[in-house]
Amino acid sequence: MTTLLWISFACVIGGLLSVFLAAGLASVAPRSWIPHLVSVAIGALLGAAFLEILPHAFSSAGQEPGGIGRLAATVLGG
């Protein structure tokens, strides 16, 4: 098998496994937990995106005077 085929296979299996696990958890979890679980999922996605973008923002802010300080203040304020 080629590398691309292995990657595609792993992505499909991982996607199917995550869908089945999420469906199983949703059917077992009490209804009152569902909004909290959705909030955790959204927070995890936003945190991952934020941590991915943050180094790029600091490297581009370092090119202008006072940019890092303003960016750090914005991040801390947020």
XYZ file of N, CA and C in Angstrom:
234
model
N 0.838 -1.194 0.000
C 0.000 0.000 0.000
C 0.875 1.247 0.000
N 0.414 2.239 -0.704
C 1.165 3.486 -0.714
C 0.874 4.280 0.557
N 1.687 5.252 0.791
C 1.525 6.078 1.993
C 0.201 6.839 1.968
N -0.163 7.352 0.801
C -1.416 8.093 0.692
C -2.617 7.203 1.001
N -2.556 5.958 0.580
C -3.649 5.032 0.861
C -3.736 4.720 2.354
N -2.599 4.565 3.008
C -2.586 4.331 4.461
C -3.152 5.539 5.203
N -2.768 6.731 4.782
C -3.271 7.949 5.432
C -4.783 8.054 5.255
N -5.268 7.799 4.038
C -6.708 7.846 3.774
C -7.453 6.805 4.607
N -6.910 5.610 4.677
C -7.524 4.542 5.469
C -7.594 4.926 6.944
N -6.503 5.465 7.474
C -6.463 5.863 8.884
C -7.452 6.998 9.163
N -7.596 7.936 8.226
C -8.546 9.040 8.411
C -9.981 8.538 8.413
N -10.289 7.625 7.504
C -11.659 7.094 7.450
C -11.969 6.300 8.716
N -11.054 5.436 9.143
C -11.268 4.642 10.347
C -11.380 5.553 11.574
N -10.510 6.543 11.675
C -10.570 7.476 12.802
C -11.858 8.272 12.824
N -12.329 8.702 11.652
C -13.582 9.448 11.577
C -14.768 8.597 11.972
N -14.822 7.359 11.443
C -15.921 6.462 11.801
C -15.906 6.115 13.282
N -14.726 5.849 13.818
C -14.614 5.524 15.235
C -15.072 6.683 16.105
N -14.685 7.902 15.753
C -15.095 9.053 16.563
C -16.600 9.297 16.478
N -17.191 9.079 15.302
C -18.640 9.258 15.176
C -19.380 8.229 16.022
N -18.938 6.969 15.969
C -19.604 5.930 16.754
C -19.417 6.149 18.257
N -18.233 6.585 18.670
C -18.021 6.865 20.091
C -18.854 8.051 20.560
N -18.947 9.084 19.732
C -19.766 10.241 20.102
C -21.243 9.864 20.181
N -21.705 9.045 19.244
C -23.101 8.609 19.280
C -23.364 7.747 20.506
N -22.416 6.877 20.845
C -22.575 6.047 22.036
C -22.592 6.867 23.307
N -21.722 7.861 23.381
C -21.690 8.724 24.561
C -22.962 9.560 24.655
N -23.450 10.042 23.517
C -24.665 10.856 23.523
C -25.893 10.038 23.923
N -25.888 8.751 23.586
C -27.049 7.943 23.949
C -27.016 7.502 25.414
N -25.833 7.460 26.011
C -25.699 7.013 27.396
C -25.735 8.189 28.378
N -25.206 9.327 27.960
C -25.111 10.488 28.849
C -26.492 11.051 29.158
N -26.668 11.525 30.376
C -27.945 12.178 30.698
C -28.141 13.423 29.834
N -29.396 13.740 29.560
C -29.693 14.885 28.700
C -29.132 16.194 29.253
N -29.009 16.302 30.549
C -28.504 17.548 31.135
C -27.014 17.746 30.863
N -26.302 16.690 30.498
C -24.866 16.792 30.213
C -24.569 17.292 28.806
N -25.504 17.138 27.895
C -25.247 17.425 26.489
C -24.789 18.869 26.260
N -25.439 19.888 26.826
C -24.925 21.251 26.607
C -23.506 21.441 27.139
N -23.187 20.802 28.243
C -21.834 20.921 28.799
C -20.816 20.224 27.898
N -21.176 19.071 27.351
C -20.276 18.359 26.447
C -20.045 19.148 25.163
N -21.088 19.799 24.669
C -20.938 20.644 23.482
C -20.038 21.828 23.795
N -20.181 22.407 24.966
C -19.327 23.531 25.367
C -17.873 23.113 25.466
N -17.611 21.926 25.998
C -16.239 21.426 26.091
C -15.660 21.207 24.698
N -16.459 20.655 23.793
C -15.990 20.416 22.432
C -15.667 21.727 21.719
N -16.532 22.716 21.873
C -16.284 24.016 21.237
C -15.046 24.672 21.836
N -14.899 24.587 23.144
C -13.711 25.153 23.786
C -12.431 24.476 23.330
N -12.467 23.158 23.150
C -11.284 22.443 22.683
C -10.920 22.855 21.258
N -11.919 22.993 20.389
C -11.645 23.411 19.016
C -11.107 24.846 18.959
N -11.720 25.747 19.728
C -11.237 27.122 19.746
C -9.841 27.223 20.357
N -9.588 26.447 21.405
C -8.259 26.448 22.012
C -7.196 25.934 21.059
N -7.496 24.873 20.322
C -6.539 24.337 19.355
C -6.264 25.345 18.243
N -7.314 25.998 17.757
C -7.128 26.998 16.703
C -6.338 28.192 17.228
N -6.642 28.624 18.445
C -5.954 29.773 19.031
C -4.471 29.468 19.244
N -4.173 28.281 19.758
C -2.775 27.921 19.989
C -2.012 27.729 18.690
N -2.703 27.415 17.611
C -2.047 27.294 16.311
C -1.711 28.664 15.734
N -2.605 29.632 15.932
C -2.431 30.958 15.340
C -1.508 31.853 16.164
N -1.441 31.623 17.454
C -0.693 32.503 18.354
C 0.781 32.673 17.983
N 1.553 31.614 17.691
C 2.955 31.840 17.313
C 3.104 32.677 16.045
N 2.224 32.496 15.090
C 2.288 33.289 13.862
C 1.991 34.758 14.155
N 1.054 34.993 15.054
C 0.718 36.373 15.409
C 1.892 37.057 16.105
N 2.565 36.334 17.008
C 3.702 36.947 17.706
C 4.877 37.189 16.760
N 5.076 36.305 15.799
C 6.199 36.527 14.873
C 5.919 37.715 13.954
N 4.685 37.893 13.531
C 4.383 39.045 12.673
C 4.290 40.338 13.489
N 3.887 40.255 14.763
C 3.807 41.458 15.597
C 5.185 41.942 15.991
N 6.171 41.044 16.002
C 7.527 41.442 16.366
C 8.203 42.301 15.324
N 7.613 42.402 14.157
C 8.224 43.177 13.079
C 7.903 44.659 13.163
N 6.955 45.042 13.993
C 6.627 46.461 14.142
C 6.887 46.897 15.579
N 7.275 48.128 15.786
C 7.605 48.585 17.147
C 6.378 48.583 18.058
N 6.543 47.978 19.219
C 5.471 47.909 20.203
C 4.387 46.904 19.864
N 4.583 46.130 18.817
C 3.560 45.199 18.374
C 3.365 44.037 19.322
N 4.475 43.541 19.888
C 4.367 42.391 20.788
C 3.640 42.783 22.063
N 3.910 43.967 22.573
C 3.234 44.418 23.795
C 1.736 44.564 23.583
N 1.352 45.148 22.456
C -0.072 45.297 22.166
C -0.740 43.945 21.962
N -0.053 43.043 21.278
C -0.616 41.714 21.058
C -0.761 40.961 22.380
N 0.265 41.047 23.243
C 0.191 40.372 24.538
C -0.950 40.941 25.384
N -1.130 42.260 25.353
C -2.224 42.881 26.098
C -3.585 42.428 25.541
N -3.676 42.301 24.244
C -4.924 41.845 23.621
C -5.221 40.399 24.009
N -4.188 39.549 24.000
C -4.375 38.145 24.358
C -4.781 38.026 25.823
N -4.102 38.762 26.686
C -4.447 38.708 28.115
C -5.834 39.300 28.376
N -6.186 40.340 27.647
C -7.509 40.925 27.812
C -8.611 39.997 27.332
N -8.299 39.225 26.308
C -9.293 38.293 25.780
C -9.500 37.131 26.676
